[in-house]
Short mmCIF file of C-alpha atoms in Angstrom, two decimals:
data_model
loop_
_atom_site.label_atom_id
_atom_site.label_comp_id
_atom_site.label_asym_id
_atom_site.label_seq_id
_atom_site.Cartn_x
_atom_site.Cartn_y
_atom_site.Cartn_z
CA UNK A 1 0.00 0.00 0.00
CA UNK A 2 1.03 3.75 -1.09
CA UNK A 3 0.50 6.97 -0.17
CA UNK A 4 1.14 9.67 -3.05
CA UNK A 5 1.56 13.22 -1.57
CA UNK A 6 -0.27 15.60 -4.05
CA UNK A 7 1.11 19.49 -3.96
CA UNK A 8 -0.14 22.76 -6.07
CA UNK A 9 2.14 25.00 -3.95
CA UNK A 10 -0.60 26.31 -1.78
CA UNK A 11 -1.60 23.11 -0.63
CA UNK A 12 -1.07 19.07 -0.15
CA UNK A 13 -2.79 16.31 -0.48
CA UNK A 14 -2.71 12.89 1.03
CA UNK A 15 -3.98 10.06 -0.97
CA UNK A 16 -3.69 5.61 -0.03
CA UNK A 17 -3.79 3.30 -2.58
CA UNK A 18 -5.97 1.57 -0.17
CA UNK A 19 -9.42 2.55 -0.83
CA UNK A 20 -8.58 5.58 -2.53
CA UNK A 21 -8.60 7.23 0.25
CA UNK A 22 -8.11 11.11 1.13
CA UNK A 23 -5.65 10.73 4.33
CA UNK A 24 -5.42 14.47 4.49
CA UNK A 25 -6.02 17.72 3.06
CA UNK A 26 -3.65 20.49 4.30
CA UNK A 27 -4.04 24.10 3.52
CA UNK A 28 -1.22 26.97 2.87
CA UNK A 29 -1.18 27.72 6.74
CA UNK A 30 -0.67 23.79 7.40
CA UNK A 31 -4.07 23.11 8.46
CA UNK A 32 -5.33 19.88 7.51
CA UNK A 33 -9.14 20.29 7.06
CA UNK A 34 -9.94 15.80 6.52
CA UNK A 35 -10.08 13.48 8.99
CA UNK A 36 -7.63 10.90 8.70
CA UNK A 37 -5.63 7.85 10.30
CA UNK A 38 -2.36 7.53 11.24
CA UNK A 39 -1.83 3.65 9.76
CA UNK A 40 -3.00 0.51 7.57
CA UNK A 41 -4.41 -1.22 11.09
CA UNK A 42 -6.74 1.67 11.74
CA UNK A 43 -8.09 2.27 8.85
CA UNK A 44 -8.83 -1.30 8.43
CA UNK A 45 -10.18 -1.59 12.21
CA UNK A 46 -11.18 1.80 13.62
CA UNK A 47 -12.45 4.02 10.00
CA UNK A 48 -16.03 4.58 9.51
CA UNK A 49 -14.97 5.18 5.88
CA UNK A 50 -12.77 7.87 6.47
CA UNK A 51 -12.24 9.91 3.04
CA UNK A 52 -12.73 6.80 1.19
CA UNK A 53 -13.96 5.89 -2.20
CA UNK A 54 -17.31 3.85 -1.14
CA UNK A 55 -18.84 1.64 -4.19
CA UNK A 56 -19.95 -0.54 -5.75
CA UNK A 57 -23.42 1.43 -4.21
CA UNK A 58 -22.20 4.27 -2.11
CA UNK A 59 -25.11 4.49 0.66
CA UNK A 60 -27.79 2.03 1.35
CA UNK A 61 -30.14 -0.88 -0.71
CA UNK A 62 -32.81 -1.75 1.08
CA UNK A 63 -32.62 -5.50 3.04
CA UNK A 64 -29.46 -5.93 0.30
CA UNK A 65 -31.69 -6.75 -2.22
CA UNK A 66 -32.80 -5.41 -6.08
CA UNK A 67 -33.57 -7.14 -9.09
CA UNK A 68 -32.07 -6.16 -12.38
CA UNK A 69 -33.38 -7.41 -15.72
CA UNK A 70 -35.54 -9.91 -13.68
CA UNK A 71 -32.81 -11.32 -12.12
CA UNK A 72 -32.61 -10.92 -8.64
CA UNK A 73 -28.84 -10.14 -6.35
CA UNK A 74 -28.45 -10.62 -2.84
CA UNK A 75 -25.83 -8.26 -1.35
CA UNK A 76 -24.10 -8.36 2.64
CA UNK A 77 -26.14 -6.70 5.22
CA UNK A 78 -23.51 -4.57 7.38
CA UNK A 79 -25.99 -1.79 8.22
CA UNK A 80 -28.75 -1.21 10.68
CA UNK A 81 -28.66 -4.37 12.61
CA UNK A 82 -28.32 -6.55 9.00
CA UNK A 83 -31.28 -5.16 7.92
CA UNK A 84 -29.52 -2.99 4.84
CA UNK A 85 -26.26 -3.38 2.56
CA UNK A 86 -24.31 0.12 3.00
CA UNK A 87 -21.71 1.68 0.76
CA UNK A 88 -20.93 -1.71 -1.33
CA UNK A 89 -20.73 -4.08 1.88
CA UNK A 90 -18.48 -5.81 4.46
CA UNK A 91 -15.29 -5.52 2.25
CA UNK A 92 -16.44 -2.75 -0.37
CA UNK A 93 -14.35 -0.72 -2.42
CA UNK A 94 -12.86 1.38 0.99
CA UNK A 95 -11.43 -1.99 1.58
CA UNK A 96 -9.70 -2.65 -1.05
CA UNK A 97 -6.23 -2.07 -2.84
CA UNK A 98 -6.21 0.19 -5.85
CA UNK A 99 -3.14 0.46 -8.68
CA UNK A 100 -1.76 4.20 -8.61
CA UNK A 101 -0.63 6.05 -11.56
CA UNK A 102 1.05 9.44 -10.75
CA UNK A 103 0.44 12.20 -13.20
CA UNK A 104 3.04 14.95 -11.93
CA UNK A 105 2.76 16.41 -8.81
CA UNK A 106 -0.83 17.40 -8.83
CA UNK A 107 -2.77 14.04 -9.48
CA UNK A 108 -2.97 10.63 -9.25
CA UNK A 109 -5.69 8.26 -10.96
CA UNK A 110 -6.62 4.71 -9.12
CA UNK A 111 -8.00 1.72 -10.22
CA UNK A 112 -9.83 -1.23 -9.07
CA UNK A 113 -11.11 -4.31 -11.20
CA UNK A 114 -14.14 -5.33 -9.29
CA UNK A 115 -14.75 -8.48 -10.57
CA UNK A 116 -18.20 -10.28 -11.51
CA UNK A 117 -19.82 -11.42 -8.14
CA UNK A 118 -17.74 -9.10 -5.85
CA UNK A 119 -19.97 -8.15 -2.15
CA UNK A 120 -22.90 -9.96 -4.63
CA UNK A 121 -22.69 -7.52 -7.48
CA UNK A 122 -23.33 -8.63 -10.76
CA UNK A 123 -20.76 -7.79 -14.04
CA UNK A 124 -17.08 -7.05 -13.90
CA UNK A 125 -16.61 -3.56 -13.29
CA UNK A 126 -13.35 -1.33 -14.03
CA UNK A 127 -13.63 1.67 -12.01
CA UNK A 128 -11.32 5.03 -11.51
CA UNK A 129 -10.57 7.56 -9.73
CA UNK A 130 -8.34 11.05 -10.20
CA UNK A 131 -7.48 13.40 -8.15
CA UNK A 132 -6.19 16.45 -9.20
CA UNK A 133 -5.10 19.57 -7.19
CA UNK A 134 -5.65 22.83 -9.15
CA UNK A 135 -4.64 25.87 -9.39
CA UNK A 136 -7.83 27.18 -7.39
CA UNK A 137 -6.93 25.53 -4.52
CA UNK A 138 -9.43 22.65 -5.28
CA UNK A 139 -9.51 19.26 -4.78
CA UNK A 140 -11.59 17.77 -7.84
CA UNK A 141 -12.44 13.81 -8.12
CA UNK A 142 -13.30 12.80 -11.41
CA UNK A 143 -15.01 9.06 -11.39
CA UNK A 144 -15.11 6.64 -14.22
CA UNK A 145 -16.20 3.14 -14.35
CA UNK A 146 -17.37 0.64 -17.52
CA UNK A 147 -18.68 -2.63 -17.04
CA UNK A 148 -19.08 -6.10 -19.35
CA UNK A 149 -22.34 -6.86 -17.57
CA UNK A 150 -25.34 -4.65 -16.64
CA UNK A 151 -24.43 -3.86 -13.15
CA UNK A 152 -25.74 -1.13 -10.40
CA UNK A 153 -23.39 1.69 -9.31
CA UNK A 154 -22.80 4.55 -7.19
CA UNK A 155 -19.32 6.39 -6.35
CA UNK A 156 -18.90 8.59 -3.92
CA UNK A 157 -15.90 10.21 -1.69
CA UNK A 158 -16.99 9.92 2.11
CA UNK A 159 -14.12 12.27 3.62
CA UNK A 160 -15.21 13.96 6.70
CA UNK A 161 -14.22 17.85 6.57
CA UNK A 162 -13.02 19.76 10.11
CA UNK A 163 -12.21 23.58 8.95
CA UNK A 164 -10.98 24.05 12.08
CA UNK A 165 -8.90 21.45 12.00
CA UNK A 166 -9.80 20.38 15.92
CA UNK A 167 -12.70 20.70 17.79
CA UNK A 168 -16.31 20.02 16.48
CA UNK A 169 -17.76 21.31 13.74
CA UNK A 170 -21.40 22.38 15.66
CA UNK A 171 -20.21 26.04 14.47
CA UNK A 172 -19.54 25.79 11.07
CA UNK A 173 -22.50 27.17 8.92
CA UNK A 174 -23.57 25.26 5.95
CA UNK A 175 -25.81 25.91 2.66
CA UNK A 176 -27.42 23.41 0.45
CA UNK A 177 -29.06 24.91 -2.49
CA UNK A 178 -31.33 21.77 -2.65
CA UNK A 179 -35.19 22.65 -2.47
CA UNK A 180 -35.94 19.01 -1.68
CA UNK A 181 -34.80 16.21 0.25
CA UNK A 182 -35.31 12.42 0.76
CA UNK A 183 -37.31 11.63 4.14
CA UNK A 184 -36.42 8.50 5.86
CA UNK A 185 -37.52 5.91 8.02
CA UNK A 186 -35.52 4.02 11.11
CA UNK A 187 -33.91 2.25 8.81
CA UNK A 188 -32.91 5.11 6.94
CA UNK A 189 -33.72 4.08 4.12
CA UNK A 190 -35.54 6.66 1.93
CA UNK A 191 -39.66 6.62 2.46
CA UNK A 192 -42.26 6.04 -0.13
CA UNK A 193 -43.62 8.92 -2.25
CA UNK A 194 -41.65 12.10 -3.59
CA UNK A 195 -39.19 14.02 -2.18
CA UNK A 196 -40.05 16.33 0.59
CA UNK A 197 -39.93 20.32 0.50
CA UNK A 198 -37.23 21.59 2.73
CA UNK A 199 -39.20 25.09 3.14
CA UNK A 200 -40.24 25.03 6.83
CA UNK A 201 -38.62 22.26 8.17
CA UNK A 202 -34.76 22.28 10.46
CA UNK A 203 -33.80 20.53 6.62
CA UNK A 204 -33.88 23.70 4.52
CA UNK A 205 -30.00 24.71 4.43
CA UNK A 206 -30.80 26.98 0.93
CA UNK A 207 -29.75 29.68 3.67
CA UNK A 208 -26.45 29.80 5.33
CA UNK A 209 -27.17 28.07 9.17
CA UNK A 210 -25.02 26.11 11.93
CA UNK A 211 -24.74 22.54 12.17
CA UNK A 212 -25.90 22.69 15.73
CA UNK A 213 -28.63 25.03 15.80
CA UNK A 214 -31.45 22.45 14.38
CA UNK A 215 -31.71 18.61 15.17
CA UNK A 216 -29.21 18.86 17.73
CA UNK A 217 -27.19 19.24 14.93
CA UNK A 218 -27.62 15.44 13.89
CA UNK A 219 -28.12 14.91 10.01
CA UNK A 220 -27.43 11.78 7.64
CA UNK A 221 -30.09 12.58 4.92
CA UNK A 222 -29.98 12.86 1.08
CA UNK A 223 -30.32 16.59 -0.78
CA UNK A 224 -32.00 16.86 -3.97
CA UNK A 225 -29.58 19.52 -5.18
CA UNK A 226 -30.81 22.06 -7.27
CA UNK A 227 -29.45 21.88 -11.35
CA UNK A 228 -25.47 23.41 -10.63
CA UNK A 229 -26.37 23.53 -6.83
CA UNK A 230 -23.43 24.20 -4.92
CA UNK A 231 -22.44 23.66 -0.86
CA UNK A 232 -21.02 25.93 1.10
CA UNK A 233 -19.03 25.24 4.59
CA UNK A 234 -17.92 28.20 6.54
CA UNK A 235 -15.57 28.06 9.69
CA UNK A 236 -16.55 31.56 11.74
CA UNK A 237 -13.62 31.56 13.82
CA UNK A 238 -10.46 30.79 11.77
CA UNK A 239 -12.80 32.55 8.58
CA UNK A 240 -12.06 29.07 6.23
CA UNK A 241 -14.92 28.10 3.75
CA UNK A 242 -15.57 25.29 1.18
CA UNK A 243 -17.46 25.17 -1.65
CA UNK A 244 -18.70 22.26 -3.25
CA UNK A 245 -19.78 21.46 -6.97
CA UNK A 246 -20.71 18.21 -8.59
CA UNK A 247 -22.42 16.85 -11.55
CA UNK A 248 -24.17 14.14 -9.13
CA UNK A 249 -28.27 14.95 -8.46
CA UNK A 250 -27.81 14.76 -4.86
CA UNK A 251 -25.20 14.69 -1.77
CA UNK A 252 -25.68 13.10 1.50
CA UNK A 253 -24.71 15.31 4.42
CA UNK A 254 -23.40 13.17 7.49
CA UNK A 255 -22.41 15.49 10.55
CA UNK A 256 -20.47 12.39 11.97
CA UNK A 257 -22.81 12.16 15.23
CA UNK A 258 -22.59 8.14 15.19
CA UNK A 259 -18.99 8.54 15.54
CA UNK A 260 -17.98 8.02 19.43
CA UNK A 261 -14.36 8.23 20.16
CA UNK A 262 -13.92 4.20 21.43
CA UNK A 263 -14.57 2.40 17.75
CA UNK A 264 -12.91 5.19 16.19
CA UNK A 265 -10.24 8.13 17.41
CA UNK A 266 -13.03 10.55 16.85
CA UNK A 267 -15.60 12.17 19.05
CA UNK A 268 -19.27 12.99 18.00
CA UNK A 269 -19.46 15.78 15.19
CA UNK A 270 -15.99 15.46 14.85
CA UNK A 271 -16.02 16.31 11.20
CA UNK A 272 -18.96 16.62 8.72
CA UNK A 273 -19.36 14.57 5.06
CA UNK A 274 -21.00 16.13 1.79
CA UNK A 275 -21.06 12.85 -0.16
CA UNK A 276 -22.15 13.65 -3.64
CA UNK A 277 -24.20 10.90 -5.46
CA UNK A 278 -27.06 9.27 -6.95
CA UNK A 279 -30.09 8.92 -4.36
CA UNK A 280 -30.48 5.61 -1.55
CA UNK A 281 -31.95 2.86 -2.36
CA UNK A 282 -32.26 3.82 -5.99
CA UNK A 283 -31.61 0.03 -7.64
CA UNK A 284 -35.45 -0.49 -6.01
CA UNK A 285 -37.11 2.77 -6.65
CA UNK A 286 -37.68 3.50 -10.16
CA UNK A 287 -38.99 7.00 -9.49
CA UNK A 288 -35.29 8.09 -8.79
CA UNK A 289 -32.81 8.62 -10.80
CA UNK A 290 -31.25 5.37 -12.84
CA UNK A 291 -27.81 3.99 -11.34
CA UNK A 292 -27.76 1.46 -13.87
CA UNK A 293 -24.68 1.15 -15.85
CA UNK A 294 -25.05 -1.35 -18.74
CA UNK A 295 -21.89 -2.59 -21.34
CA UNK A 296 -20.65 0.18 -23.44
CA UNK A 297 -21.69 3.07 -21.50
CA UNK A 298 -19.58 5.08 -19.45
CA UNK A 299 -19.97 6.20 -16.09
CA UNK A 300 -18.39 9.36 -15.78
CA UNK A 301 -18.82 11.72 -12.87
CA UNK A 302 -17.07 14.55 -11.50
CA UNK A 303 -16.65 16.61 -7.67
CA UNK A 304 -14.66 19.54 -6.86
CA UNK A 305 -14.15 20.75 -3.25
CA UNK A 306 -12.72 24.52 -3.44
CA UNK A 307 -11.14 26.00 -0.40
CA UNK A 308 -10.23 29.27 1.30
CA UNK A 309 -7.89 29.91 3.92
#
């Protein structure tokens, strides 16, 4: 396992081999603004998918089950007392080893071969992922994947952001510009019906507001983001902000609440996660968007995370 150290000048970059994960993310002043882990052993024992790539299906499928085609796939249940399969299953895509190929000293692409069968997946799927450090001072992802079998898919980074570096992150004042979001049950998996308004409810983020000031600041829910809807994080104190573009329909936003400082290193709201993707539980709904990727298609996708310091 590698770690390639990304620079622009401004800023670094941290990023494993092993699940293509974002170890760090360290501004001009030497802040690092991602949650990471200091070896192999805890990120294999003590990460709740810290800034990993999470796939095949990035979030959750309902009792691990869809059918494709009129076949039906049975996939591991790791979530929810085994009642769901969550981000790809019990050794997903954060789990495994990717090959590396350095392009300069601002980016690095990496590749897995899932094959046909992998965590119950149909197809054999050839997936990538580049990051590049920019100019801007942005970290942008850019996601491709083909597969030789109709398959179901859904990439997505789950790094957990501190612009403060320390602390919590109960201060720092989000927007959303998503009008709608997906309601869900215990299970958390999305409800029947269409997407609710946020208008009115401790949801709407289309203004800036705190993490903390609504819901005791405790949120794991899916945005419908508006067409080009961008997030914004702002730190108050130390005056950092992020902004966040994507050409995904929707983002999950995870203020790390579940996390509890014994399983992991982290305390509660330790660090917050805008995880850009397709929508929950979409192989079973066919009202949402399709993550079906089918032989000679492409899945191409693409996230930038912009910062200021």
């Amino acid at each position: 396992m590698d770690r390639h150290i990304l620079s622009n000048g401004r800023m670094r970059a941290g990023i494993l081999t092993l699940g293509a994960i974002v170890q760090s993310v360290e501004l001009a002043d030497g802040t690092d603004v991602v949650l990471g882990l200091p070896t192999v052993a805890d990120y294999l024992t003590r990460s709740r998918y810290f800034g990993a790539v999470v796939g095949r299906y990035g979030n959750r499928i309902a009792g691990g089950r869809f059918t494709l085609d009129g076949t039906p796939y049975r996939l591991p249940l790791n979530d929810n007392g085994s009642a769901n399969s969550l981000h790809g299953g019990t050794t997903g895509f954060d789990k495994r080893v990717w090959r590396a190929e350095p392009d300069g000293e601002r980016a690095v692409r990496l590749t897995h071969v899932s094959e046909d069968g992998e965590e119950g997946y149909p197809g054999t799927l050839t997936a990538s992922v580049t990051y590049t450090l920019t100019d801007r001072d942005e970290l942008r992802i850019d996601y491709h994947a083909v597969t030789d079998a109709p398959t179901v898919l859904n990439l997505t980074n789950h790094s957990y952001f501190n612009l403060a570096g320390s602390g919590d992150v109960l201060g720092h004042v989000v927007t959303i510009e998503a009008d709608e979001y997906l309601p869900v049950g215990d299970d958390k998996i999305p409800l029947p019906g269409a997407p609710a308004p946020v208008a009115g409810t401790p949801y709407d983020f289309t203004r800036p507001a705190a993490v903390g000031a609504r819901l005791s600041g405790c949120y794991d829910h899916c945005y419908v983001l508006r067409p080009g809807g961008v997030m914004r994080v702002e730190e108050p104190v130390s005056g950092r902000s992020m902004e966040v573009t994507t050409t995904e329909p929707g983002v999950q936003f995870y203020t790390g609440h579940m996390l509890d400082g014994v399983a992991t290193p982290y305390g509660r709201y330790a660090g917050l996660c805008l995880e850009t993707q397709h929508f929950p539980d979409s192989p079973n709904r066919p009202d949402f968007p399709s993550t079906v990727l089918r032989p000679g298609e492409e899945h191409v996708s693409s996230t930038t995370y912009r910062f200021v310091d």
